[in-house]
Phi, psi and omega in degrees: 000129181294149178279156174296153183306314183296320179295317181292323177297316180296317180294329182294338182272350181259139178284147177233100183297136183300330184291344182262359181257147176234151179225135178244100180295331180297323179257354178058053174219154175238146179225125179229132177304134179082000179238156180291152175292130178256113190223145172213050192293110173024076181304135175279083189302327182288344181257353187239138176293149180300328180296321178291319179297318181294315179301317178295317182294319179301312180297311186292319181293322178291327174295321176296316178303319178301313178297320181296308182292333175284343183080021184280326176262158184290147180270084177227157177298325180297315178295320184290350177299342175303324180275311185297330179278347183272331185267140178283171173233113008278158176225138177226152175225132172257116184275175183298344177265008180070022173276140179261129180240142175262170181298323182300311181290321180294317180297317179297311181296316181297318178300315182292334181277007179307127177074004183284343182230075188295342181249008184290133174241128179247126180237141176250128180230158172053043182283127173225145183228134173233158185219161174291164181302327181270005178058031178265338180226141178223153176236128177254139175237126183204162175258127181247124181248130174251113181250121180225097185069236180269359181261135176232126174249130181243132179235140170264124187237144167234137182227138178255133181237148172242144179289134178221095183302329183279349178284143177294346180258352179083343179217168173230142174286127180256319184203144174228138172235122180245140174224151178297145187216135176270117189296337182279354176268120183270102180255348182258000000 
């Protein structure tokens, strides 16, 4: 469950030493004292609608990215399976500068950026998910905020997911399109 804005702001000002956090790639969760449990524990995909799985996955993967970029979880291939197991192959991302990235380049860059943004806070707002009639494909639309000190970058994102019963997350990210977004303009 996402934290209220004030709680996350307060937490962003406190350091969280990497040595006190644990990550279980088999169960896809991270646990840090004083921080909420970040969990996506083996979703029972056959019991959950794809819209619910996608909403949970968007929140949880971004919480993992925050921990990764903060350097709070260990920089190991085992820990990083949280990301590699979430993205489909092929996977593409169109960033706010309209550059197209494949999973290979994104995975490499993301792995290398471990601990590079120790004060980064990532927030997901205005999340909505729609799905095809057979619940095999879903599209999430959300506002993603990167807060680093006094700077805030806001992106309007759309992400396409496919249902994958064998995935520990129940779905796989197929495509993301991010665009720069001015937060005071209400488009959602």
